[in-house]
Amino acid sequence: MKDFFVKSHGLGNDYIVMNSHEISFEMNVENIKTICDVHYGIGSDGILLLVDSTKADFGLRILNPDGSEAEKSGNGLRIFAKYLYDYGLAKSKTFSIDTLGGVVYAEVMETDNEKARTIQVDMGKAIFEAAKIPVNSDLTECLDETLSLENQSYLINCVSVGNPHCVILKEELSEAEIKQYGSEIENHPKFPNRINLQFAKVLSRDEVEILIWERGAGYTLASGSSSSAVAAVMVKKGLTNRKLKVNMPGGTLKLEIAKDWQIRMTGEVREIASGYLSAELLSDLQ
């Protein structure tokens, strides 16, 4: 199916899925930007590209709207897993996916009319060692470290869940505030590979609320890797139990942090549309 695509969302975080063996154009930076643009393309928070893998059942490249490439995405992984199951590429409900952030395992937990609805993903281990996130820090682990901006300062907690995250604990969450400082924090020289940012508020031992600024995408309604990162930081700091709900503007995910810091995430995914890139759009791609 030449130039076929599927667009789905996980709690409002939407991705386009395509097969590298079925596209007639180069998936370069400018073409990624065009396809993800809501006015000139399909519009999405990124592209999930099926590729070959020698390490897992399937290979995945996660392409951000600015053309950069992400190591891992929790919502993206669940959307990709739904595509693999719904379109018959995965022959069972459990399979492995190779990402830049490592091999992960997905399981279709619930179906609706033979289509995947709820998917659980093993996100791998949380890593707190600053050098491995990476974060430029004099501390072994970047926890409660001061980050100074031009007009503001924050206490930050950093972790990698296959991609880098910065969690800032807040008594109250402000969309305007994260939009104001998100880009400055994402691109701060303290973070060699840039960073994903979360503002987080503890609601109880079993529940937190977060806002998200996603590296390469900006303010985002939901993010699986961000939820995983926040859950890991909360457990690390002793603020929540190991099983908790993470609430985002787009919805809620269930997280479980094992004692060895393995992360398991469960949530719904829904397909929006499927089709083919038009001849006119293809002619506009470089």
Short mmCIF file of C-alpha atoms in Angstrom, two decimals:
data_model
loop_
_atom_site.label_atom_id
_atom_site.label_comp_id
_atom_site.label_asym_id
_atom_site.label_seq_id
_atom_site.Cartn_x
_atom_site.Cartn_y
_atom_site.Cartn_z
CA MET A 1 0.00 0.00 0.00
CA LYS A 2 2.17 2.82 -1.33
CA ASP A 3 2.26 5.95 0.86
CA PHE A 4 -0.41 4.56 3.22
CA PHE A 5 -0.71 6.17 6.64
CA VAL A 6 -2.63 5.72 9.86
CA LYS A 7 -3.21 8.55 12.31
CA SER A 8 -4.00 7.66 15.93
CA HIS A 9 -3.85 9.30 19.34
CA GLY A 10 -2.97 8.31 22.87
CA LEU A 11 -4.84 10.67 25.21
CA GLY A 12 -4.68 13.47 22.65
CA ASN A 13 -1.00 12.93 21.78
CA ASP A 14 -1.34 12.11 18.07
CA TYR A 15 1.05 10.40 15.66
CA ILE A 16 1.11 9.36 12.00
CA VAL A 17 2.30 5.80 11.40
CA MET A 18 3.93 4.76 8.11
CA ASN A 19 5.91 1.79 6.80
CA SER A 20 9.41 2.60 5.49
CA HIS A 21 8.97 -0.06 2.79
CA GLU A 22 5.80 1.61 1.47
CA ILE A 23 6.82 5.26 1.10
CA SER A 24 7.85 6.80 -2.23
CA PHE A 25 9.72 9.78 -0.76
CA GLU A 26 12.72 10.43 1.47
CA MET A 27 11.84 10.86 5.13
CA ASN A 28 14.09 13.90 5.56
CA VAL A 29 13.73 16.87 7.91
CA GLU A 30 11.77 19.11 5.53
CA ASN A 31 9.36 16.34 4.53
CA ILE A 32 8.76 15.42 8.17
CA LYS A 33 7.97 19.07 8.95
CA THR A 34 5.56 19.29 6.00
CA ILE A 35 3.67 16.09 6.81
CA CYS A 36 3.34 17.03 10.50
CA ASP A 37 2.16 20.58 9.70
CA VAL A 38 -1.58 20.96 10.37
CA HIS A 39 -1.98 23.42 7.48
CA TYR A 40 0.29 21.99 4.77
CA GLY A 41 0.27 18.31 5.72
CA ILE A 42 -1.77 15.87 7.78
CA GLY A 43 -0.87 17.46 11.11
CA SER A 44 0.52 15.51 14.06
CA ASP A 45 2.85 15.43 17.06
CA GLY A 46 5.25 13.27 15.05
CA ILE A 47 5.72 10.33 12.70
CA LEU A 48 6.22 6.70 13.73
CA LEU A 49 8.14 4.89 10.99
CA LEU A 50 8.21 1.09 10.84
CA VAL A 51 11.72 -0.10 9.97
CA ASP A 52 13.59 -3.40 10.00
CA SER A 53 15.29 -4.64 13.17
CA THR A 54 17.73 -7.42 14.02
CA LYS A 55 17.10 -6.95 17.76
CA ALA A 56 13.31 -7.19 18.05
CA ASP A 57 10.15 -8.22 16.22
CA PHE A 58 9.77 -4.70 14.81
CA GLY A 59 11.91 -1.59 14.47
CA LEU A 60 10.67 1.96 15.12
CA ARG A 61 11.96 5.44 14.34
CA ILE A 62 10.20 8.25 16.23
CA LEU A 63 10.34 11.50 14.26
CA ASN A 64 9.46 14.81 15.93
CA PRO A 65 7.57 17.61 14.11
CA ASP A 66 10.79 19.67 13.90
CA GLY A 67 12.53 16.83 12.05
CA SER A 68 14.61 15.62 14.99
CA GLU A 69 14.48 12.02 16.21
CA ALA A 70 13.35 10.85 19.65
CA GLU A 71 14.77 7.85 21.48
CA LYS A 72 11.45 6.74 22.97
CA SER A 73 7.81 7.78 23.30
CA GLY A 74 5.31 6.01 25.53
CA ASN A 75 2.22 7.19 23.67
CA GLY A 76 4.04 6.64 20.39
CA LEU A 77 4.88 3.07 21.36
CA ARG A 78 1.26 2.29 22.23
CA ILE A 79 0.05 3.87 18.97
CA PHE A 80 2.68 1.92 17.03
CA ALA A 81 1.70 -1.30 18.81
CA LYS A 82 -1.96 -0.71 17.92
CA TYR A 83 -1.00 -0.25 14.25
CA LEU A 84 1.03 -3.48 14.26
CA TYR A 85 -1.83 -5.43 15.82
CA ASP A 86 -4.75 -3.84 13.94
CA TYR A 87 -3.16 -4.23 10.50
CA GLY A 88 -2.02 -7.80 11.03
CA LEU A 89 1.73 -7.29 11.18
CA ALA A 90 1.89 -8.60 14.77
CA LYS A 91 0.71 -12.19 14.89
CA SER A 92 0.21 -12.27 18.66
CA LYS A 93 -0.81 -9.85 21.41
CA THR A 94 2.74 -9.67 22.79
CA PHE A 95 5.75 -8.50 20.78
CA SER A 96 9.01 -6.53 21.00
CA ILE A 97 9.87 -3.15 19.46
CA ASP A 98 13.38 -1.83 18.83
CA THR A 99 13.79 1.93 19.48
CA LEU A 100 16.80 4.25 19.76
CA GLY A 101 16.16 4.14 23.52
CA GLY A 102 16.34 0.33 23.63
CA VAL A 103 14.10 -2.69 23.05
CA VAL A 104 10.67 -2.51 24.71
CA TYR A 105 7.84 -5.03 25.01
CA ALA A 106 4.19 -4.34 24.23
CA GLU A 107 1.07 -6.31 25.08
CA VAL A 108 -2.47 -5.74 23.81
CA MET A 109 -4.56 -5.91 27.00
CA GLU A 110 -8.03 -5.10 25.66
CA THR A 111 -9.60 -5.09 22.20
CA ASP A 112 -12.75 -3.55 20.72
CA ASN A 113 -14.18 -5.06 17.50
CA GLU A 114 -10.88 -6.93 17.04
CA LYS A 115 -8.93 -3.66 17.25
CA ALA A 116 -6.47 -2.89 20.06
CA ARG A 117 -7.85 -0.49 22.65
CA THR A 118 -5.72 -0.77 25.80
CA ILE A 119 -2.00 -1.51 25.52
CA GLN A 120 0.65 -2.11 28.16
CA VAL A 121 4.25 -1.22 27.39
CA ASP A 122 7.37 -2.21 29.31
CA MET A 123 9.30 1.06 29.07
CA GLY A 124 12.64 -0.28 30.35
CA LYS A 125 14.53 1.05 33.37
CA ALA A 126 14.63 4.54 34.82
CA ILE A 127 18.20 5.86 34.97
CA PHE A 128 19.09 8.60 37.45
CA GLU A 129 22.85 8.84 36.84
CA ALA A 130 23.37 12.37 35.53
CA ALA A 131 26.08 11.47 33.00
CA LYS A 132 23.84 8.85 31.40
CA ILE A 133 20.72 11.04 31.05
CA PRO A 134 22.74 13.18 30.05
CA VAL A 135 22.87 16.26 32.30
CA ASN A 136 25.86 18.51 32.91
CA SER A 137 25.97 18.26 36.70
CA ASP A 138 28.52 18.05 39.50
CA LEU A 139 26.15 15.66 41.27
CA THR A 140 26.05 11.92 40.61
CA GLU A 141 22.26 12.17 40.42
CA CYS A 142 20.54 15.40 39.41
CA LEU A 143 17.92 15.59 42.18
CA ASP A 144 16.78 18.88 43.75
CA GLU A 145 19.46 20.76 41.81
CA THR A 146 18.95 24.45 41.04
CA LEU A 147 18.51 25.41 37.39
CA SER A 148 18.96 29.14 36.80
CA LEU A 149 17.17 30.78 33.87
CA GLU A 150 17.29 34.39 32.72
CA ASN A 151 14.31 35.46 34.86
CA GLN A 152 13.53 32.39 36.97
CA SER A 153 15.07 29.47 38.83
CA TYR A 154 13.75 25.97 39.57
CA LEU A 155 14.69 22.89 41.58
CA ILE A 156 14.98 20.13 38.99
CA ASN A 157 14.96 16.33 39.11
CA CYS A 158 16.32 14.55 36.06
CA VAL A 159 15.89 11.00 34.81
CA SER A 160 16.19 9.01 31.60
CA VAL A 161 13.54 6.50 30.57
CA GLY A 162 15.28 5.93 27.24
CA ASN A 163 15.05 9.67 26.58
CA PRO A 164 15.96 12.59 28.90
CA HIS A 165 13.47 14.25 31.28
CA CYS A 166 13.45 17.13 33.75
CA VAL A 167 10.74 17.02 36.45
CA ILE A 168 9.88 20.13 38.45
CA LEU A 169 7.60 19.76 41.48
CA LYS A 170 4.95 22.46 41.80
CA GLU A 171 2.25 23.29 44.35
CA GLU A 172 0.07 24.58 41.50
CA LEU A 173 0.31 23.89 37.78
CA SER A 174 0.18 26.68 35.19
CA GLU A 175 -0.10 26.07 31.44
CA ALA A 176 1.02 29.65 30.83
CA GLU A 177 4.15 29.13 32.96
CA ILE A 178 5.30 25.92 31.24
CA LYS A 179 4.70 27.52 27.84
CA GLN A 180 6.70 30.57 28.94
CA TYR A 181 9.75 28.65 30.18
CA GLY A 182 9.48 25.35 28.29
CA SER A 183 11.68 26.22 25.33
CA GLU A 184 14.33 27.88 27.50
CA ILE A 185 14.58 24.81 29.72
CA GLU A 186 14.47 22.36 26.80
CA ASN A 187 17.42 24.11 25.15
CA HIS A 188 19.40 24.99 28.32
CA PRO A 189 23.14 24.23 28.02
CA LYS A 190 22.83 21.99 31.09
CA PHE A 191 21.17 19.43 28.80
CA PRO A 192 23.51 18.31 25.95
CA ASN A 193 20.72 16.50 24.06
CA ARG A 194 17.99 18.98 25.06
CA ILE A 195 15.32 17.73 27.48
CA ASN A 196 11.64 16.92 27.97
CA LEU A 197 10.06 18.98 30.74
CA GLN A 198 7.28 18.18 33.21
CA PHE A 199 5.67 20.29 35.90
CA ALA A 200 4.24 17.86 38.47
CA LYS A 201 1.83 18.17 41.40
CA VAL A 202 1.31 15.35 43.93
CA LEU A 203 -2.39 14.70 44.57
CA SER A 204 -2.02 11.65 46.82
CA ARG A 205 0.19 8.59 47.36
CA ASP A 206 -1.49 7.05 44.32
CA GLU A 207 -1.98 9.98 41.96
CA VAL A 208 -0.15 12.93 40.42
CA GLU A 209 -1.04 15.62 37.90
CA ILE A 210 1.39 16.92 35.27
CA LEU A 211 1.87 19.40 32.44
CA ILE A 212 4.27 18.58 29.60
CA TRP A 213 6.68 20.41 27.34
CA GLU A 214 7.98 17.86 24.84
CA ARG A 215 11.40 18.16 23.26
CA GLY A 216 10.99 18.96 19.57
CA ALA A 217 7.20 19.32 19.82
CA GLY A 218 6.43 21.91 22.54
CA TYR A 219 3.38 21.92 24.82
CA THR A 220 1.72 18.50 24.62
CA LEU A 221 -1.57 17.17 26.00
CA ALA A 222 -0.12 13.80 26.99
CA SER A 223 3.11 11.82 26.93
CA GLY A 224 3.82 8.26 27.99
CA SER A 225 7.55 8.74 28.50
CA SER A 226 6.88 11.95 30.48
CA SER A 227 4.41 10.06 32.68
CA SER A 228 6.99 7.32 33.18
CA ALA A 229 9.67 9.84 34.10
CA VAL A 230 7.45 11.64 36.61
CA ALA A 231 6.35 8.35 38.21
CA ALA A 232 9.98 7.25 38.58
CA VAL A 233 10.98 10.57 40.18
CA MET A 234 8.02 10.45 42.57
CA VAL A 235 8.98 6.96 43.74
CA LYS A 236 12.66 7.91 43.95
CA LYS A 237 11.79 10.84 46.23
CA GLY A 238 9.37 8.74 48.31
CA LEU A 239 6.37 10.90 47.43
CA THR A 240 4.11 8.17 46.00
CA ASN A 241 3.56 4.43 45.93
CA ARG A 242 5.05 2.32 43.15
CA LYS A 243 1.66 1.98 41.45
CA LEU A 244 0.09 5.30 40.56
CA LYS A 245 -2.06 7.24 38.13
CA VAL A 246 -0.61 10.13 36.15
CA ASN A 247 -3.21 12.69 35.06
CA MET A 248 -2.53 14.93 32.05
CA PRO A 249 -4.76 17.36 30.11
CA GLY A 250 -5.30 14.60 27.54
CA GLY A 251 -6.17 11.85 30.03
CA THR A 252 -4.73 9.37 32.53
CA LEU A 253 -2.11 6.62 32.35
CA LYS A 254 -1.42 3.86 34.86
CA LEU A 255 2.24 3.45 35.86
CA GLU A 256 4.06 0.83 37.89
CA ILE A 257 7.68 1.26 39.02
CA ALA A 258 9.36 -2.00 40.03
CA LYS A 259 12.07 -2.18 42.69
CA ASP A 260 14.72 -2.56 39.96
CA TRP A 261 13.28 0.63 38.34
CA GLN A 262 11.63 -1.20 35.45
CA ILE A 263 8.65 0.85 34.26
CA ARG A 264 5.33 -0.55 33.08
CA MET A 265 2.73 1.75 31.50
CA THR A 266 -0.89 1.03 30.55
CA GLY A 267 -3.30 3.21 28.58
CA GLU A 268 -5.80 3.51 25.75
CA VAL A 269 -5.12 4.33 22.11
CA ARG A 270 -7.63 5.28 19.40
CA GLU A 271 -7.35 5.49 15.62
CA ILE A 272 -8.38 8.80 14.03
CA ALA A 273 -8.01 8.17 10.30
CA SER A 274 -6.22 6.16 7.66
CA GLY A 275 -5.55 6.83 3.99
CA TYR A 276 -2.96 7.69 1.37
CA LEU A 277 -0.86 10.78 0.87
CA SER A 278 -2.29 12.59 -2.15
CA ALA A 279 -0.35 13.04 -5.40
CA GLU A 280 -0.37 16.80 -4.80
CA LEU A 281 1.13 16.49 -1.31
CA LEU A 282 3.72 14.03 -2.60
CA SER A 283 4.68 16.51 -5.31
CA ASP A 284 5.30 19.13 -2.60
CA LEU A 285 7.66 16.88 -0.65
CA GLN A 286 11.33 17.48 -1.32
#
